[in-house]
């Protein structure tokens, strides 16, 4: 099952890169993967849930490989940190994630942007923890500032890399070492001057804790309710035209929720029309309405 799920993820990733996230429908993914619609929804609740699965799968692969390096007694200190950091770039390059991240970043979908932010925050947290491990507990108050400085140097140098003819892996390794040295100098300077850090540990905790209360959680709850209601409508004994109208209403609500200011009165009007046909899925409709509340 895991292999098949990964096949769907890789197929979807290729389609997203070729046709864009918005230009790729779930049906296209199903057709290209050679699976049934039921199998897809057994794996993922929605397209956003699939994107979450892509990021989670690749992030887990990076974590596992970093652990292998950490457990190797022959690799320590800066060499260990450099090899672990390079895994992030190599994995992104292998799966061609940078164009996908760019689509997510430029998307108008708040839940997709939140997904990108959470991925970024976890990587910053990892860098921060590695700096404390390498340079000592005394730099911890400045570790978040240092992690952000390090990440900024990496990001800007790799943008410049596009006009460089140097071998990529060696270039990236040199940049990682250079950025880590600059971070170490920053820690030393801050300790000597006793200046207050710009960002504190509590801020990163706030960033990471957003996942429990942000639209990402609400969106996933809504996606589940949306697909459950869609299944209920398809399973009910409705006239073809009524079924078509109900499904179009669901799609319209989903589209309306992506707008900056969803028109509540329009959504409520559609929901009212649903009530007349909801005898077989009344409870499902109730849960759907509850899932809509955070967006109304």
Coordinates of C-alpha atoms in Angstrom, one line a residue:
X1 CA 0.0 0.0 0.0
X2 CA 2.8 2.4 0.9
X3 CA 4.5 1.9 -2.5
X4 CA 1.3 2.5 -4.3
X5 CA 0.6 5.7 -2.3
X6 CA 4.1 6.9 -3.1
X7 CA 3.5 6.2 -6.8
X8 CA 0.4 8.4 -6.6
X9 CA 2.4 11.1 -4.9
X10 CA 5.2 11.0 -7.5
X11 CA 2.6 11.0 -10.3
X12 CA 0.8 14.0 -8.8
X13 CA 4.1 15.8 -8.3
X14 CA 5.0 15.4 -12.0
X15 CA 1.6 16.7 -13.0
X16 CA 1.8 19.7 -10.7
X17 CA 5.2 20.6 -12.1
X18 CA 3.9 20.2 -15.7
X19 CA 0.5 21.7 -15.5
X20 CA 0.6 23.7 -12.2
X21 CA -1.3 23.0 -9.0
X22 CA -4.5 24.8 -10.2
X23 CA -4.2 23.2 -13.7
X24 CA -4.1 19.7 -12.3
X25 CA -7.4 18.1 -11.4
X26 CA -7.8 15.1 -9.1
X27 CA -9.2 13.2 -12.0
X28 CA -6.0 13.8 -14.0
X29 CA -4.0 12.3 -11.1
X30 CA -6.3 9.3 -10.8
X31 CA -6.1 8.6 -14.6
X32 CA -2.3 9.0 -14.7
X33 CA -1.8 6.9 -11.6
X34 CA -4.1 4.1 -12.9
X35 CA -6.1 3.9 -9.7
X36 CA -9.8 4.2 -8.9
X37 CA -11.4 7.3 -7.4
X38 CA -12.1 5.3 -4.2
X39 CA -8.5 4.4 -3.8
X40 CA -7.4 8.0 -4.2
X41 CA -9.8 9.2 -1.5
X42 CA -8.7 6.4 0.7
X43 CA -5.2 7.9 0.6
X44 CA -6.0 11.6 0.4
X45 CA -9.0 13.8 1.4
X46 CA -8.4 16.5 -1.2
X47 CA -5.7 18.0 -3.5
X48 CA -4.4 20.1 -0.6
X49 CA -4.2 16.9 1.5
X50 CA -2.2 15.4 -1.3
X51 CA 0.2 18.3 -1.3
X52 CA 0.6 17.9 2.4
X53 CA 1.4 14.2 1.8
X54 CA 4.1 15.2 -0.8
X55 CA 5.8 17.6 1.6
X56 CA 5.5 15.2 4.6
X57 CA 6.9 12.2 2.6
X58 CA 9.9 14.2 1.4
X59 CA 10.5 15.8 4.8
X60 CA 10.4 12.3 6.4
X61 CA 13.0 11.1 3.9
X62 CA 15.3 14.0 4.8
X63 CA 14.8 13.3 8.5
X64 CA 15.7 9.6 8.1
X65 CA 18.8 10.3 6.1
X66 CA 19.9 13.0 8.5
X67 CA 19.6 10.5 11.3
X68 CA 21.8 8.0 9.4
X69 CA 24.5 10.7 9.2
X70 CA 24.1 11.6 12.9
X71 CA 24.5 7.9 13.9
X72 CA 27.8 7.6 11.9
X73 CA 30.6 8.0 14.5
X74 CA 33.1 8.9 11.7
X75 CA 31.1 12.1 10.8
X76 CA 31.0 14.8 13.4
X77 CA 30.9 18.5 14.0
X78 CA 30.8 20.8 11.0
X79 CA 31.2 17.9 8.5
X80 CA 28.1 16.3 9.9
X81 CA 26.1 19.5 9.8
X82 CA 27.3 20.2 6.2
X83 CA 26.3 16.8 5.0
X84 CA 22.9 16.9 6.8
X85 CA 22.2 20.4 5.4
X86 CA 23.1 19.4 1.9
X87 CA 20.4 16.7 2.0
X88 CA 17.8 19.4 2.0
X89 CA 19.1 20.8 -1.3
X90 CA 19.7 17.3 -2.9
X91 CA 16.3 16.1 -2.0
X92 CA 14.6 19.2 -3.3
X93 CA 16.7 18.9 -6.5
X94 CA 15.8 15.1 -6.9
X95 CA 12.1 15.8 -6.6
X96 CA 12.3 19.1 -8.4
X97 CA 10.5 20.8 -5.4
X98 CA 11.7 24.4 -5.9
X99 CA 9.1 25.1 -8.7
X100 CA 6.4 23.4 -6.6
X101 CA 7.4 25.6 -3.6
X102 CA 7.2 28.7 -5.8
X103 CA 3.7 27.8 -6.9
X104 CA 2.6 27.3 -3.3
X105 CA 4.3 30.6 -2.2
X106 CA 2.5 32.5 -5.0
X107 CA -0.8 30.8 -4.5
X108 CA -3.8 32.7 -3.3
X109 CA -4.8 29.7 -1.2
X110 CA -4.1 30.4 2.5
X111 CA -3.9 26.8 3.5
X112 CA -1.2 26.1 0.9
X113 CA 0.8 29.1 2.1
X114 CA 0.5 27.9 5.6
X115 CA 1.8 24.5 4.5
X116 CA 4.9 26.2 3.0
X117 CA 5.4 28.2 6.2
X118 CA 5.2 25.2 8.4
X119 CA 7.8 23.4 6.3
X120 CA 10.1 26.5 6.5
X121 CA 9.6 26.8 10.3
X122 CA 10.6 23.2 10.9
X123 CA 13.7 23.6 8.9
X124 CA 14.7 26.7 10.8
X125 CA 14.1 24.9 14.1
X126 CA 16.4 22.1 12.9
X127 CA 19.2 24.5 12.0
X128 CA 18.7 26.3 15.3
X129 CA 19.0 23.0 17.3
X130 CA 22.2 22.0 15.3
X131 CA 23.8 25.4 16.1
X132 CA 23.2 24.9 19.8
X133 CA 24.6 21.4 19.6
X134 CA 27.8 22.6 17.8
X135 CA 28.4 25.9 19.5
X136 CA 27.1 25.3 23.0
X137 CA 24.0 26.1 25.1
X138 CA 25.3 29.6 25.8
X139 CA 24.4 30.7 22.2
X140 CA 20.8 29.4 22.6
X141 CA 19.3 32.9 23.1
X142 CA 20.7 34.0 19.7
X143 CA 20.1 30.6 18.0
X144 CA 17.0 31.7 16.1
X145 CA 18.6 34.9 14.8
X146 CA 21.6 32.8 13.7
X147 CA 19.4 30.2 12.0
X148 CA 17.6 32.9 10.0
X149 CA 20.9 34.6 9.1
X150 CA 22.3 31.2 8.0
X151 CA 19.2 30.4 5.9
X152 CA 19.2 33.9 4.3
X153 CA 22.8 33.5 3.2
X154 CA 22.1 30.1 1.7
X155 CA 19.1 31.3 -0.1
X156 CA 20.7 34.4 -1.6
X157 CA 23.9 32.6 -2.6
X158 CA 22.0 29.9 -4.4
X159 CA 20.1 32.5 -6.3
X160 CA 23.5 33.8 -7.5
X161 CA 24.4 30.3 -8.4
X162 CA 22.2 30.5 -11.4
X163 CA 24.8 32.6 -13.1
X164 CA 27.8 30.6 -11.8
X165 CA 29.4 27.8 -13.7
X166 CA 30.8 26.1 -10.6
X167 CA 30.0 22.5 -9.9
X168 CA 26.7 22.6 -7.9
X169 CA 27.4 20.2 -5.0
X170 CA 30.8 21.6 -4.3
X171 CA 29.4 25.2 -4.5
X172 CA 26.6 24.4 -2.1
X173 CA 29.0 22.7 0.4
X174 CA 31.2 25.8 0.3
X175 CA 28.2 28.1 0.9
X176 CA 27.0 25.9 3.8
X177 CA 30.4 26.1 5.5
X178 CA 30.7 29.9 4.8
X179 CA 27.2 30.6 6.2
X180 CA 27.9 28.5 9.3
X181 CA 31.1 30.4 9.9
X182 CA 29.3 33.7 9.6
X183 CA 26.7 32.5 12.1
X184 CA 29.4 31.4 14.5
X185 CA 30.9 34.9 14.3
X186 CA 27.5 36.4 14.9
X187 CA 27.1 34.3 18.1
X188 CA 30.5 35.3 19.3
X189 CA 29.7 39.0 18.7
X190 CA 26.3 38.9 20.4
X191 CA 27.8 37.2 23.5
X192 CA 30.6 39.8 23.8
X193 CA 28.3 42.8 23.4
X194 CA 25.4 41.3 25.4
X195 CA 22.9 42.7 22.9
X196 CA 19.3 41.4 23.0
X197 CA 18.4 39.0 20.2
X198 CA 16.0 40.2 17.5
X199 CA 13.9 37.0 17.6
X200 CA 13.4 34.8 20.6
X201 CA 12.7 31.1 21.2
X202 CA 9.1 31.9 22.1
X203 CA 8.5 33.4 18.7
X204 CA 9.6 30.1 17.0
X205 CA 7.3 28.2 19.3
X206 CA 4.4 30.5 18.3
X207 CA 5.2 29.9 14.6
X208 CA 5.3 26.1 15.1
X209 CA 2.2 26.0 17.4
X210 CA 0.2 27.8 14.7
X211 CA -0.4 24.4 13.1
X212 CA -2.9 23.5 15.9
X213 CA -5.1 26.6 15.4
X214 CA -4.4 27.9 11.8
X215 CA -6.5 27.7 8.7
X216 CA -4.5 24.6 7.8
X217 CA -6.3 22.6 10.4
X218 CA -9.6 24.2 9.6
X219 CA -9.0 23.5 5.9
X220 CA -8.3 19.8 6.4
X221 CA -11.4 19.5 8.6
X222 CA -13.4 21.2 5.8
X223 CA -11.9 19.0 3.1
X224 CA -12.9 15.9 5.0
X225 CA -16.4 17.1 5.5
X226 CA -16.6 18.3 1.9
X227 CA -15.6 14.8 0.5
X228 CA -17.9 13.0 3.0
X229 CA -20.8 15.1 1.8
X230 CA -19.9 14.6 -1.8
X231 CA -19.8 10.8 -1.3
X232 CA -23.2 10.9 0.5
X233 CA -24.8 12.8 -2.4
X234 CA -23.4 10.4 -5.0
X235 CA -24.7 7.4 -2.9
X236 CA -28.2 8.8 -2.5
X237 CA -31.0 8.1 -4.8
X238 CA -31.3 11.5 -6.4
X239 CA -32.5 12.4 -9.9
X240 CA -29.5 13.0 -12.2
X241 CA -30.3 16.7 -12.6
X242 CA -30.7 17.1 -8.8
X243 CA -27.4 15.3 -8.2
X244 CA -25.6 17.5 -10.8
X245 CA -27.0 20.6 -9.2
X246 CA -25.9 19.6 -5.7
X247 CA -22.4 18.7 -6.8
X248 CA -22.1 22.0 -8.7
X249 CA -23.2 23.8 -5.5
X250 CA -20.5 22.0 -3.5
X251 CA -17.9 23.1 -6.1
X252 CA -19.2 26.7 -6.0
X253 CA -18.9 26.8 -2.2
X254 CA -15.3 25.4 -2.4
X255 CA -14.4 28.1 -4.9
X256 CA -16.1 30.9 -2.9
X257 CA -14.1 30.0 0.2
X258 CA -10.9 30.7 -1.6
X259 CA -11.9 34.3 -2.2
X260 CA -10.5 37.0 0.1
X261 CA -13.9 37.8 1.3
X262 CA -16.3 34.8 0.8
X263 CA -19.9 35.9 0.3
X264 CA -21.7 34.4 3.3
X265 CA -25.2 35.1 1.9
X266 CA -24.4 33.2 -1.3
X267 CA -23.1 30.2 0.6
X268 CA -26.0 30.2 3.0
X269 CA -28.4 30.3 0.0
X270 CA -26.8 27.2 -1.5
X271 CA -26.9 25.4 1.9
X272 CA -30.6 26.2 2.2
X273 CA -31.2 24.5 -1.2
X274 CA -29.3 21.5 0.0
X275 CA -31.7 21.0 3.0
X276 CA -34.6 20.2 0.7
X277 CA -32.8 17.1 -0.6
X278 CA -30.9 16.1 2.5
X279 CA -33.2 13.4 4.0
X280 CA -30.6 10.7 3.4
X281 CA -27.6 12.7 4.4
X282 CA -29.0 15.2 6.9
X283 CA -26.3 14.4 9.6
X284 CA -23.5 14.7 7.0
X285 CA -24.8 18.1 5.9
X286 CA -24.8 19.2 9.6
X287 CA -21.1 18.3 10.0
X288 CA -20.4 20.0 6.7
X289 CA -22.0 23.2 8.0
X290 CA -19.9 23.0 11.2
X291 CA -16.8 22.6 9.2
X292 CA -17.7 25.8 7.2
X293 CA -18.0 28.0 10.3
X294 CA -14.3 29.1 10.6
X295 CA -14.5 30.5 7.1
X296 CA -17.8 32.3 7.3

